[in-house]
């Protein structure tokens, strides 16, 4: 009798861990799919980003920037077009290095991908493609309806300490696109919620059409209602035209900033 | 006898001396105010800097490719408490040196130049000098201080936060990941200068937020006993540590430390810096201010000396008969010279003491003025008020210099008076 109980317990254990392993493998596969759908590994991608930041109960500021990206070599170049006061300012990413170019002082300074872009909730690193499968592992998953999208919800934990957010929660629709993302600090506090309601197809890949980012650290109670800083990112004029290697150089950034 | 005569003459001639006495009074009052304010400003800056940096002598641990940190801070504390004289307090600190820490409250945010994690129970007495608008150090002691934070009036003003409010602290861990904590404001200290962009919390709270052990430390704060030479103490601290751990050579400034770090480190190495080294640039500014002030005062003293010279020439001329009578009665030439020089010294001494009194009153009045509206003054004021410091040594030196200057000016005419022959004096019309 004792042996029978032991066998039952063992089979439950083995079965449970096997189910967890399958679940984990499925989650990892889903993350790889998410990454592959938005990665342009065989060509360059360029687009215009319009970033509108609205302070809680306050003013609105708009930044327009041209983005040139080469995922294959982990490079991008961002050139600010508006506002006029920041026109010509640019960011150049080469591998792990990110440079900020100031056209007034004609100087490059080293900056961090983790910095806020133009003091908005959009971070410099958000110009990068997703790399969830490399940087995170799923620790839990579930199903949830998000508006019209039926989604798999993945709770992710960072595999390495290079990423800014140690914990992330993703809502992935059945077509493999991220529809909502919550970023958490190490202590587990929700810092940022990003909604990506729509995508645009560029070649065989996808690029968000618009994103809404809510900053949970910047909020104010207005008329008894909590208002958060909200940043809306609209991406337009996407192109897959191949760009010369010289695009991702300091010299090019200096030239186009004039 | 000569002294008595000099004193009597001074009283009899007081109307004649009044203008020159007034000049000495004003001059010495100015000297008192300028040296009192300069020394007071330096004392205030040093007190603030001791809290901002880590004590009068800071010991910081550096390792190749790692954030600042000391692997065995308790060993260093034990070494310094046991081996070094002239030490008042030794305490562990964790300083967040990356400048990306921010406080959030009510939709507003403010960046902090640094966060300082303190063992409040060990260092509280050294922090008593902080001026608090509300709350205070006591609220950070013991378990009551858990998850508490002290913020400056600058930060509180920008955030519209008060004591008791929950603020969000944002920072990055040692490995660069975002981290946050909800902390309760336990005190708002009055500070508007660059020392105001700092927040103080328990090191036991800060360390875990950085991904470190609760007992970790980046710095050891060493506070000197009153009157101790910081440069001497810096050397003693370095020597005490060098016997057990690797320590950088003597560092006279931040540039020295930068150069030492640029040279590369083999392993964990400690940097010992005195407050004077941390404040090299600020003390240079104050020294330059003192130099310009003293140049102006030297010019002023020269004008007073010329005034004394002319006044005494007239005096000697007018008192020729008196001098002749004294010489005829047997007073020696040296005594006549002494008489006039002592007269000048008494005049300078009395007027300088009056100037000291007026200067002190002026300093007290200046101390009542609230300079907090002038942002640049924040560095040198405590709670918006300009402190002053009148050291006995500098006051005595100033007094001696003023008296000596007046005596030198009076010596020429006095020597002329000594040369007058009684017979010539009796013939003169003076």
XYZ file of N, CA, C and O in Angstrom, chain A residues 54-167:
456
model
N 2.558 64.261 -21.958
C 1.570 65.100 -21.273
C 1.762 64.939 -19.772
O 1.596 63.847 -19.221
N 2.144 66.050 -19.125
C 2.324 66.014 -17.672
C 0.977 65.861 -16.993
O -0.039 66.297 -17.539
N 0.951 65.270 -15.792
C -0.351 65.125 -15.118
C -0.953 66.500 -14.823
O -0.393 67.278 -14.062
N -2.058 66.770 -15.501
C -2.761 68.034 -15.299
C -1.987 69.237 -15.789
O -2.313 70.379 -15.459
N -0.963 69.000 -16.586
C -0.117 70.122 -16.985
C 0.096 70.216 -18.473
O -0.790 69.896 -19.271
N 1.284 70.646 -18.819
C 1.577 70.983 -20.209
C 1.888 69.740 -21.054
O 2.113 68.649 -20.539
N 1.902 69.990 -22.348
C 2.226 68.931 -23.303
C 3.472 69.348 -24.075
O 3.608 70.509 -24.445
N 4.365 68.418 -24.266
C 5.542 68.726 -25.090
C 5.679 67.659 -26.175
O 5.364 66.485 -25.933
N 6.101 68.101 -27.344
C 6.172 67.171 -28.487
C 7.595 67.123 -29.033
O 8.238 68.157 -29.194
N 8.064 65.933 -29.257
C 9.368 65.734 -29.881
C 9.172 64.878 -31.127
O 8.446 63.877 -31.083
N 9.783 65.310 -32.211
C 9.748 64.494 -33.429
C 11.184 64.086 -33.738
O 12.089 64.932 -33.709
N 11.378 62.815 -33.995
C 12.738 62.325 -34.243
C 12.747 61.315 -35.387
O 11.789 60.562 -35.569
N 13.828 61.351 -36.151
C 14.011 60.341 -37.200
C 14.857 59.210 -36.629
O 15.845 59.471 -35.939
N 14.423 57.966 -36.878
C 15.129 56.824 -36.321
C 15.659 55.943 -37.458
O 14.942 55.648 -38.413
N 16.919 55.593 -37.391
C 17.535 54.669 -38.348
C 18.110 53.519 -37.527
O 18.883 53.764 -36.609
N 17.732 52.292 -37.868
C 18.103 51.162 -37.010
C 18.641 49.987 -37.822
O 18.110 49.704 -38.901
N 19.663 49.355 -37.297
C 20.202 48.143 -37.941
C 20.311 47.087 -36.842
O 21.265 47.081 -36.056
N 19.307 46.214 -36.798
C 19.228 45.231 -35.710
C 20.359 44.200 -35.768
O 20.815 43.709 -34.737
N 20.795 43.941 -36.997
C 21.813 42.910 -37.193
C 23.093 43.240 -36.402
O 23.726 42.378 -35.821
N 23.436 44.523 -36.381
C 24.684 44.935 -35.716
C 24.420 45.715 -34.433
O 25.344 46.299 -33.859
N 23.155 45.742 -34.014
C 22.791 46.414 -32.759
C 23.177 47.897 -32.791
O 23.810 48.404 -31.862
N 22.780 48.568 -33.875
C 23.097 49.992 -34.025
C 21.820 50.790 -34.259
O 20.867 50.275 -34.866
N 21.795 52.010 -33.798
C 20.753 52.946 -34.244
C 21.260 54.371 -34.185
O 22.240 54.683 -33.503
N 20.583 55.217 -34.958
C 20.878 56.639 -34.944
C 19.551 57.377 -34.835
O 18.615 57.086 -35.587
N 19.465 58.269 -33.886
C 18.242 59.051 -33.686
C 18.607 60.514 -33.912
O 19.584 61.008 -33.327
N 17.825 61.187 -34.745
C 18.075 62.604 -34.990
C 16.820 63.389 -34.639
O 15.744 63.125 -35.184
N 16.950 64.320 -33.737
C 15.765 65.085 -33.307
C 15.462 66.183 -34.331
O 16.352 66.948 -34.733
N 14.211 66.234 -34.763
C 13.773 67.204 -35.772
C 12.981 68.346 -35.129
O 13.020 69.479 -35.609
N 12.258 68.034 -34.094
C 11.472 69.032 -33.349
C 11.576 68.691 -31.866
O 11.700 67.503 -31.537
N 11.498 69.638 -30.971
C 11.284 71.083 -31.165
C 12.530 71.764 -31.719
O 13.624 71.180 -31.693
N 12.341 72.981 -32.179
C 13.425 73.724 -32.825
C 14.618 73.867 -31.882
O 15.768 73.780 -32.304
N 14.321 74.027 -30.585
C 15.408 74.238 -29.608
C 16.340 73.021 -29.512
O 17.496 73.156 -29.134
N 15.825 71.847 -29.843
C 16.657 70.634 -29.750
C 17.012 70.064 -31.114
O 17.611 68.989 -31.201
N 16.631 70.793 -32.162
C 16.850 70.284 -33.521
C 18.344 70.028 -33.748
O 19.185 70.850 -33.402
N 18.644 68.886 -34.303
C 20.044 68.549 -34.582
C 20.681 67.703 -33.512
O 21.734 67.093 -33.723
N 20.047 67.655 -32.370
C 20.582 66.789 -31.308
C 20.395 65.333 -31.753
O 19.395 65.015 -32.411
N 21.314 64.482 -31.419
C 21.182 63.112 -31.889
C 21.771 62.082 -30.954
O 22.577 62.417 -30.067
N 21.349 60.862 -31.158
C 21.862 59.727 -30.378
C 22.439 58.712 -31.346
O 21.832 58.417 -32.386
N 23.574 58.167 -30.997
C 24.186 57.134 -31.828
C 24.510 55.939 -30.950
O 25.234 56.058 -29.956
N 23.950 54.794 -31.322
C 24.205 53.588 -30.541
C 25.067 52.635 -31.371
O 24.742 52.312 -32.515
N 26.160 52.245 -30.771
C 27.054 51.262 -31.398
C 27.295 50.168 -30.374
O 28.039 50.382 -29.410
N 26.658 49.036 -30.537
C 26.783 47.960 -29.544
C 26.223 48.423 -28.211
O 25.076 48.849 -28.127
N 27.063 48.384 -27.175
C 26.589 48.790 -25.846
C 26.819 50.274 -25.563
O 26.459 50.776 -24.506
N 27.463 50.969 -26.509
C 27.752 52.389 -26.275
C 26.677 53.277 -26.887
O 26.240 53.053 -28.013
N 26.271 54.288 -26.127
C 25.296 55.245 -26.639
C 25.873 56.643 -26.469
O 26.234 57.052 -25.359
N 25.936 57.376 -27.583
C 26.491 58.728 -27.569
C 25.373 59.737 -27.809
O 24.489 59.518 -28.619
N 25.471 60.842 -27.104
C 24.538 61.951 -27.315
C 25.326 63.076 -27.972
O 26.384 63.485 -27.470
N 24.803 63.580 -29.110
C 25.499 64.657 -29.816
C 24.782 65.981 -29.573
O 23.559 66.086 -29.740
N 25.549 66.973 -29.168
C 24.998 68.314 -28.951
C 25.508 69.210 -30.071
O 26.709 69.503 -30.139
N 24.617 69.647 -30.978
C 25.076 70.440 -32.126
C 25.559 71.838 -31.740
O 26.310 72.449 -32.487
N 25.126 72.341 -30.593
C 25.557 73.687 -30.168
C 27.031 73.635 -29.751
O 27.866 74.402 -30.234
N 27.335 72.714 -28.876
C 28.721 72.566 -28.422
C 29.551 71.698 -29.352
O 30.756 71.560 -29.165
N 28.873 71.143 -30.373
C 29.524 70.207 -31.324
C 30.313 69.130 -30.569
O 31.484 68.871 -30.849
N 29.656 68.549 -29.598
C 30.373 67.559 -28.779
C 29.528 66.308 -28.565
O 28.294 66.371 -28.554
N 30.227 65.201 -28.391
C 29.570 63.927 -28.078
C 29.796 63.626 -26.599
O 30.911 63.774 -26.102
N 28.742 63.221 -25.935
C 28.915 62.774 -24.542
C 28.313 61.379 -24.422
O 27.336 61.053 -25.093
N 28.921 60.621 -23.548
C 28.460 59.261 -23.331
C 27.186 59.305 -22.491
O 27.119 60.041 -21.510
N 26.179 58.596 -22.912
C 24.935 58.588 -22.139
C 24.464 57.142 -21.961
O 25.097 56.215 -22.447
N 23.362 57.012 -21.245
C 22.892 55.667 -20.933
C 21.605 55.358 -21.676
O 20.732 56.220 -21.828
N 21.496 54.116 -22.124
C 20.271 53.675 -22.786
C 19.092 53.702 -21.819
O 17.936 53.705 -22.219
N 19.420 53.740 -20.529
C 18.356 53.711 -19.518
C 17.770 55.104 -19.247
O 16.778 55.234 -18.550
N 18.408 56.133 -19.788
C 17.927 57.500 -19.561
C 16.588 57.723 -20.276
O 16.310 57.106 -21.310
N 15.812 58.650 -19.715
C 14.559 59.026 -20.367
C 14.876 59.804 -21.642
O 15.771 60.653 -21.630
N 14.114 59.541 -22.715
C 14.319 60.264 -23.961
C 13.577 61.587 -23.881
O 12.355 61.619 -23.711
N 14.313 62.685 -23.961
C 13.731 64.033 -23.883
C 12.830 64.179 -22.652
O 11.785 64.800 -22.720
N 13.267 63.599 -21.569
C 12.554 63.672 -20.286
C 11.141 63.089 -20.327
O 10.286 63.424 -19.511
N 10.887 62.225 -21.310
C 9.564 61.588 -21.390
C 9.645 60.210 -20.730
O 10.695 59.812 -20.220
N 8.547 59.470 -20.770
C 8.560 58.116 -20.209
C 9.147 57.115 -21.186
O 9.340 55.947 -20.857
N 9.373 57.552 -22.402
C 10.020 56.722 -23.420
C 11.515 56.751 -23.132
O 12.099 57.819 -22.947
N 12.118 55.586 -23.022
C 13.547 55.527 -22.692
C 14.365 55.397 -23.979
O 13.846 54.913 -25.001
N 15.627 55.798 -23.902
C 16.500 55.644 -25.075
C 16.506 54.194 -25.553
O 16.544 53.923 -26.751
N 16.464 53.272 -24.602
C 16.519 51.845 -24.960
C 15.255 51.390 -25.692
O 15.262 50.331 -26.331
N 14.175 52.173 -25.620
C 12.937 51.757 -26.273
C 13.018 51.859 -27.798
O 12.124 51.388 -28.497
N 14.068 52.508 -28.315
C 14.255 52.531 -29.762
C 14.785 51.176 -30.255
O 14.723 50.881 -31.433
N 15.340 50.396 -29.333
C 15.849 49.075 -29.685
C 14.712 48.128 -30.031
O 13.568 48.337 -29.629
N 15.065 47.067 -30.720
C 14.078 45.995 -30.920
C 13.903 45.249 -29.594
O 14.750 45.354 -28.697
N 12.797 44.496 -29.502
C 12.606 43.655 -28.307
C 13.633 42.534 -28.306
O 13.983 42.003 -29.361
N 14.084 42.161 -27.124
C 14.917 40.948 -27.010
C 14.497 40.190 -25.747
O 15.307 39.883 -24.886
N 13.193 39.952 -25.656
C 12.660 39.305 -24.446
C 13.244 37.904 -24.255
O 13.560 37.512 -23.135
N 13.391 37.175 -25.349
C 13.842 35.776 -25.200
C 15.280 35.702 -24.693
O 15.644 34.750 -24.013
N 16.085 36.700 -25.013
C 17.472 36.693 -24.555
C 17.631 37.241 -23.150
O 18.472 36.765 -22.383
N 16.835 38.230 -22.823
C 17.034 38.929 -21.548
C 16.152 38.429 -20.397
O 16.446 38.704 -19.237
N 15.065 37.750 -20.729
C 14.118 37.366 -19.667
C 13.742 35.890 -19.764
O 13.859 35.281 -20.839
N 13.255 35.364 -18.659
C 12.648 34.032 -18.686
C 11.269 34.146 -18.036
O 11.073 34.935 -17.091
N 10.339 33.354 -18.568
C 8.960 33.405 -18.051
C 8.875 32.616 -16.748
O 9.401 31.505 -16.650
N 8.262 33.208 -15.755
C 8.105 32.500 -14.481
C 6.642 32.119 -14.230
O 6.354 31.325 -13.344
N 5.760 32.690 -15.026
C 4.339 32.320 -14.897
C 3.622 32.722 -16.169
O 4.048 33.672 -16.849
N 2.589 31.992 -16.501
C 1.776 32.421 -17.648
C 0.309 32.122 -17.395
O -0.048 31.300 -16.551
N -0.524 32.866 -18.098
C -1.972 32.686 -17.953
C -2.644 33.235 -19.212
O -1.964 33.783 -20.088
N -3.943 33.102 -19.271
C -4.690 33.649 -20.414
C -5.591 34.765 -19.908
O -6.114 34.707 -18.799
N -5.753 35.791 -20.745
C -6.557 36.941 -20.325
C -7.118 37.642 -21.567
O -6.449 37.687 -22.603
N -8.308 38.171 -21.436
C -8.891 38.939 -22.534
C -8.534 40.409 -22.316
O -8.786 40.980 -21.266
N -7.891 40.997 -23.331
C -7.514 42.407 -23.232
C -8.253 43.155 -24.333
O -7.828 43.189 -25.490
N -9.414 43.732 -23.992
C -10.248 44.360 -25.027
C -10.646 43.328 -26.050
O -11.150 42.259 -25.697
N -10.327 43.591 -27.311
C -10.707 42.635 -28.364
C -9.667 41.529 -28.537
O -9.860 40.588 -29.300
N -8.539 41.654 -27.822
C -7.468 40.671 -27.993
C -7.516 39.582 -26.919
O -7.593 39.873 -25.733
N -7.418 38.374 -27.388
C -7.274 37.253 -26.469
C -5.770 37.044 -26.283
O -5.042 36.809 -27.248
N -5.318 37.166 -25.044
C -3.866 37.248 -24.837
C -3.322 36.168 -23.897
O -4.009 35.694 -22.998
N -2.046 35.844 -24.140
C -1.269 35.058 -23.167
C -0.516 36.077 -22.315
O 0.129 36.983 -22.851
N -0.634 35.923 -21.014
C 0.060 36.856 -20.126
C 1.285 36.152 -19.551
O 1.179 35.084 -18.958
N 2.452 36.744 -19.770
C 3.697 36.163 -19.258
C 4.312 37.073 -18.209
O 4.455 38.274 -18.435
N 4.620 36.465 -17.070
C 5.397 37.198 -16.060
C 6.855 36.852 -16.273
O 7.221 35.677 -16.215
N 7.661 37.879 -16.521
C 9.066 37.636 -16.846
C 9.992 38.152 -15.749
O 9.691 39.161 -15.108
N 11.091 37.439 -15.609
C 12.161 37.898 -14.708
C 13.453 37.964 -15.502
O 13.701 37.108 -16.367
N 14.260 38.977 -15.190
C 15.485 39.185 -15.973
C 16.455 38.022 -15.792
O 16.619 37.498 -14.697
N 17.080 37.613 -16.923
C 18.120 36.587 -16.864
C 19.455 37.213 -16.487
O 20.338 36.561 -15.971
N 19.604 38.491 -16.825
C 20.878 39.175 -16.556
C 20.562 40.537 -15.911
O 19.403 40.950 -15.850
N 21.604 41.208 -15.424
C 21.346 42.496 -14.792
C 21.661 43.665 -15.728
O 21.805 44.797 -15.300
N 21.741 43.401 -17.044
C 21.977 44.483 -18.004
C 20.679 45.229 -18.315
O 20.703 46.386 -18.690
N 19.547 44.522 -18.159
C 18.275 45.154 -18.513
C 17.839 46.113 -17.401
O 18.173 45.926 -16.236
N 17.086 47.127 -17.806
C 16.673 48.157 -16.840
C 15.635 47.622 -15.862
O 15.718 47.860 -14.661
N 14.640 46.935 -16.415
C 13.540 46.493 -15.573
C 13.733 45.013 -15.189
O 13.717 44.148 -16.057
N 13.880 44.735 -13.918
C 14.131 43.343 -13.498
C 12.910 42.440 -13.677
O 13.056 41.231 -13.802
N 11.734 43.047 -13.672
C 10.508 42.243 -13.830
C 9.610 42.907 -14.861
O 9.435 44.128 -14.830
